[in-house]
Short mmCIF file of C-alpha atoms in Angstrom, two decimals:
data_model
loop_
_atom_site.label_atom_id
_atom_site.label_comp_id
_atom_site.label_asym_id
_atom_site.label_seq_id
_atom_site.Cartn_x
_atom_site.Cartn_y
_atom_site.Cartn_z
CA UNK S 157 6.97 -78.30 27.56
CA UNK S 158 5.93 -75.25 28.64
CA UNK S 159 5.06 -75.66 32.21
CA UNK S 160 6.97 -74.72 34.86
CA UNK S 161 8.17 -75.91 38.14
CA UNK S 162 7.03 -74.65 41.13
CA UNK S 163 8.84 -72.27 43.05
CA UNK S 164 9.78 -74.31 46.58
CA UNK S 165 12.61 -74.28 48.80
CA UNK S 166 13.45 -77.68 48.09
CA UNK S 167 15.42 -76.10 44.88
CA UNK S 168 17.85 -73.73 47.24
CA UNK S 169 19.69 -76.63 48.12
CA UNK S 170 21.05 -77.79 44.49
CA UNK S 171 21.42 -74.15 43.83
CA UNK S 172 23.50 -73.14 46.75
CA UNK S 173 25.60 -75.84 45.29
CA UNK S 174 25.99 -74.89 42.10
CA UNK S 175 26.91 -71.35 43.58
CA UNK S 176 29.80 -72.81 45.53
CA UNK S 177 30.87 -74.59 41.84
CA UNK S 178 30.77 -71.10 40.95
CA UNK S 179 32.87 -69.54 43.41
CA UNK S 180 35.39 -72.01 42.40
CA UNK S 181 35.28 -71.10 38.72
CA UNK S 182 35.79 -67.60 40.19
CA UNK S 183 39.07 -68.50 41.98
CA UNK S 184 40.38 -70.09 38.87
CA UNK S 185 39.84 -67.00 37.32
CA UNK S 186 37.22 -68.52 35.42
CA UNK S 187 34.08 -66.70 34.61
CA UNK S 188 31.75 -67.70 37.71
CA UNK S 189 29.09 -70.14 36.69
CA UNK S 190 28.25 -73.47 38.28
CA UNK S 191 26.03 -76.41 37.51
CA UNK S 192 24.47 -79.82 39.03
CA UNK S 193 22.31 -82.07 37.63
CA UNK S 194 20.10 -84.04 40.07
CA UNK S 195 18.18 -87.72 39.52
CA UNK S 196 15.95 -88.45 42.42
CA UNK S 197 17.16 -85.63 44.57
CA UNK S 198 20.84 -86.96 44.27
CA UNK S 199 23.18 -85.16 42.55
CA UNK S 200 24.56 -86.89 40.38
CA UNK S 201 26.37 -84.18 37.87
CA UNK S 202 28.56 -81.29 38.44
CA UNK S 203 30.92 -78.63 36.50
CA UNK S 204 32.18 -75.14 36.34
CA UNK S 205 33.17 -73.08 33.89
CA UNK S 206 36.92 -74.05 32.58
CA UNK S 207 37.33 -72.98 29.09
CA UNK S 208 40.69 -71.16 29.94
CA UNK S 209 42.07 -73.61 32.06
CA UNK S 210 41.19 -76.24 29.96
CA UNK S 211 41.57 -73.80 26.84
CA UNK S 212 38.44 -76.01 25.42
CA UNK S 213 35.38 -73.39 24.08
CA UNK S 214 33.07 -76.54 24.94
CA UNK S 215 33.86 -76.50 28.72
CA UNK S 216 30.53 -74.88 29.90
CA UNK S 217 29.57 -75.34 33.43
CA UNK S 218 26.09 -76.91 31.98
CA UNK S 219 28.10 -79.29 29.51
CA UNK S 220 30.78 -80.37 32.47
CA UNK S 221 27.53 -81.29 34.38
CA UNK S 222 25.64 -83.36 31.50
CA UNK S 223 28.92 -84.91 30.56
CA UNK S 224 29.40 -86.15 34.43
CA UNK S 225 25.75 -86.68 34.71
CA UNK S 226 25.90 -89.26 31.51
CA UNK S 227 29.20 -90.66 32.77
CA UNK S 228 27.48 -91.68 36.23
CA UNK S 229 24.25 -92.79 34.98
CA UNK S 230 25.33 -94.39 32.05
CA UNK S 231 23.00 -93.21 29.39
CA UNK S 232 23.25 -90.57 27.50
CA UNK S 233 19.64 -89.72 27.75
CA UNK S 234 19.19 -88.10 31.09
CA UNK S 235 15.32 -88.07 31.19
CA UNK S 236 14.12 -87.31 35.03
CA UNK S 237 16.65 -85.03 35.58
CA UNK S 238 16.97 -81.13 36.69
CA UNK S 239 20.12 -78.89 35.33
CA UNK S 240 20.55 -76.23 38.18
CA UNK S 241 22.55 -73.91 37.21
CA UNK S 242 23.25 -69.80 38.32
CA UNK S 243 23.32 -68.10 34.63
CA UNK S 244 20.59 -68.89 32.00
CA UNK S 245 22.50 -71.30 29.69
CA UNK S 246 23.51 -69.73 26.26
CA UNK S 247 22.83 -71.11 23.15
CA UNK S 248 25.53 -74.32 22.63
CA UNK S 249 24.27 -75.25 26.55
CA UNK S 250 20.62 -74.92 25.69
CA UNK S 251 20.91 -77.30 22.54
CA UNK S 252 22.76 -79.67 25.05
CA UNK S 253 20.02 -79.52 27.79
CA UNK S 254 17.51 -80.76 24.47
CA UNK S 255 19.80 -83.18 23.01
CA UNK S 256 20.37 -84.84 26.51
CA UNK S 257 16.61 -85.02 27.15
CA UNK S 258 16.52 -83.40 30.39
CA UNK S 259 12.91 -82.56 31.63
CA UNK S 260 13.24 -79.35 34.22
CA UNK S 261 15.99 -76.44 34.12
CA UNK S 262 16.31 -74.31 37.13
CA UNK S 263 18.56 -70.96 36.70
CA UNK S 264 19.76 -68.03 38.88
CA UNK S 265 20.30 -65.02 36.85
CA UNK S 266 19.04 -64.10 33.52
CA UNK S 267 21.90 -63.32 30.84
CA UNK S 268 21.16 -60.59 28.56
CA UNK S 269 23.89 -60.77 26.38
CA UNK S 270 24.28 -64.86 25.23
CA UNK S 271 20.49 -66.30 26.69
CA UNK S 272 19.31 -68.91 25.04
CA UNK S 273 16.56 -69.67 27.69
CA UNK S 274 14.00 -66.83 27.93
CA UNK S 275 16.52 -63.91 27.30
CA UNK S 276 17.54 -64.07 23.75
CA UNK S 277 15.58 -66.36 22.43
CA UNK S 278 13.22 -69.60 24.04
CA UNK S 279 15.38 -72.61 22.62
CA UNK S 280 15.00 -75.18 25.43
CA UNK S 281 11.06 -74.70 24.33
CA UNK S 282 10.90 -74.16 20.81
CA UNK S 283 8.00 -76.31 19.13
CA UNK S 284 10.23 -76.89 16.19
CA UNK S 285 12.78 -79.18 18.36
CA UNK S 286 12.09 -82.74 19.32
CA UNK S 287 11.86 -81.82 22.94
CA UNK S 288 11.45 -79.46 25.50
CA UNK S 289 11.25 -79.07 29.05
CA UNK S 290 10.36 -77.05 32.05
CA UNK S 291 11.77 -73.85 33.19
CA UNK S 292 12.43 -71.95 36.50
CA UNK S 293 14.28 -68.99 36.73
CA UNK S 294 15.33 -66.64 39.33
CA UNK S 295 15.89 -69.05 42.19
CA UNK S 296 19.04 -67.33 44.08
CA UNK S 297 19.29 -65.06 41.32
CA UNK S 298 21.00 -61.98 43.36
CA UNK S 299 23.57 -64.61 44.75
CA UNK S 300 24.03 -65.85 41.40
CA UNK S 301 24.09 -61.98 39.61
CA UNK S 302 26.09 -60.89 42.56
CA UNK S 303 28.97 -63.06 42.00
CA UNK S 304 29.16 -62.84 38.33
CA UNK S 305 29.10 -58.51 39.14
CA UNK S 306 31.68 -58.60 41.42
CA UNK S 307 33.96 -61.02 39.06
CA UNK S 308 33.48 -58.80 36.27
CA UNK S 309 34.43 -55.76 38.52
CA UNK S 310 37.25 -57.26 39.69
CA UNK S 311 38.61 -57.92 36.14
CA UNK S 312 37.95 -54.35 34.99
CA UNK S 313 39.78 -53.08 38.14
CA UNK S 314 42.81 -56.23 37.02
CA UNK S 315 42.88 -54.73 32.99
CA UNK S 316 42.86 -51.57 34.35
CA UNK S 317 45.92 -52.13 36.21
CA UNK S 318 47.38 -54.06 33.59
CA UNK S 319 47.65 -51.38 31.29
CA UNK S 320 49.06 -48.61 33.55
CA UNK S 321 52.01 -50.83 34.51
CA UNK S 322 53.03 -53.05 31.07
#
C-alpha cells in the first residue's frame, strides 16, 4: 500500500503516548523510543526500548508493542491496526510491522542511520513482500527528535566524564 493516512489531530493522542513510553526508556538509560499499537482507537499494545535491561537485541520498542498487541488480541495477525511509534522503525522492526499484517504506521522522527521506512530503504512498502501498508511520518517529530538529541547529548557528556575519572 502506498497511500497514506491523513494528517489529523486525532493521531497526537497515541503519539504523545508513545513519547511518554519513551521518556521512560530514557530513564532506564535506554535509548528513547516508544511504541503503541491501537485497534479501534484503543490501545491495545505498548513497549519501549529494553535491549540493555533485558540484554535481548530483539527488545525493540515496535516488537514489545506487536508482541503485547498479539498477546491481547489473540492473533498473531494484527490486521486493523496502527503502530505509533517516535523513530522510523529500522530494518528487524519493519519486517515485523509486515509479518504481523498491520495496515497503517505512524512515526515521529526520521532515522538516518538504521531506517527501514522511507530513510534507508522503503521495506514496509516494497512490492516484492506479501504486504504493505500505509505510512505517516513526522507527527510530533521535534518532540520525538528532541528527546532522542538530548539523550544522546547526555551520554556524550556521561562517556566524556567517564574517561577523565577511570
Amino acid at each position: 500500500m502506498s497511500e497514506t493516512l491523513p494528517a489529523t489531530e486525532a493521531h497526537a493522542p497515541f503519539m504523545m503516548r508513545a513519547l511518554e513510553l519513551a521518556q521512560q526508556a530514557a530513564t532506564l538509560g535506554e535509548v528513547p523510543v516508544g511504541a503503541v499499537v491501537v485497534f479501534e482507537g484503543v490501545i491495545v499494545g505498548e513497549g519501549f526500548n529494553r535491549r540493555e535491561t533485558h540484554k535481548d537485541p530483539l527488545a525493540h520498542a515496535e516488537m514489545r508493542a506487536i508482541g503485547d498487541a498479539a498477546e491481547r488480541l489473540g492473533r498473531w495477525r494484527l490486521s486493523g491496526c496502527t503502530l505509533y511509534v517516535t523513530l522510523e522503525p529500522c530494518p528487524m522492526c519493519a519486517g515485523a510491522l509486515v509479518n504481523s499484517r498491520i495496515d497503517h504506521l505512524v512515526f515521529g522522527a526520521r532515522d538516518p542511520k538504521a531506517g527501514a521506512v522511507v530513510s534507508l530503504y522503503r521495506l514496509v512498502n516494497d512490492s516484492r513482500l506479501n504486504h504493505g501498508m500505509s505510512v505517516l511520518e513526522g507527527v510530533l517529530s521535534d518532540a520525538s527528535a528532541s528527546l532522542l538529541k538530548k539523550f544522546f547529548q547526555q551520554r556524550r557528556i556521561e562517556n566524556k566524564a567517564s574517561k577523565k575519572n577511570p
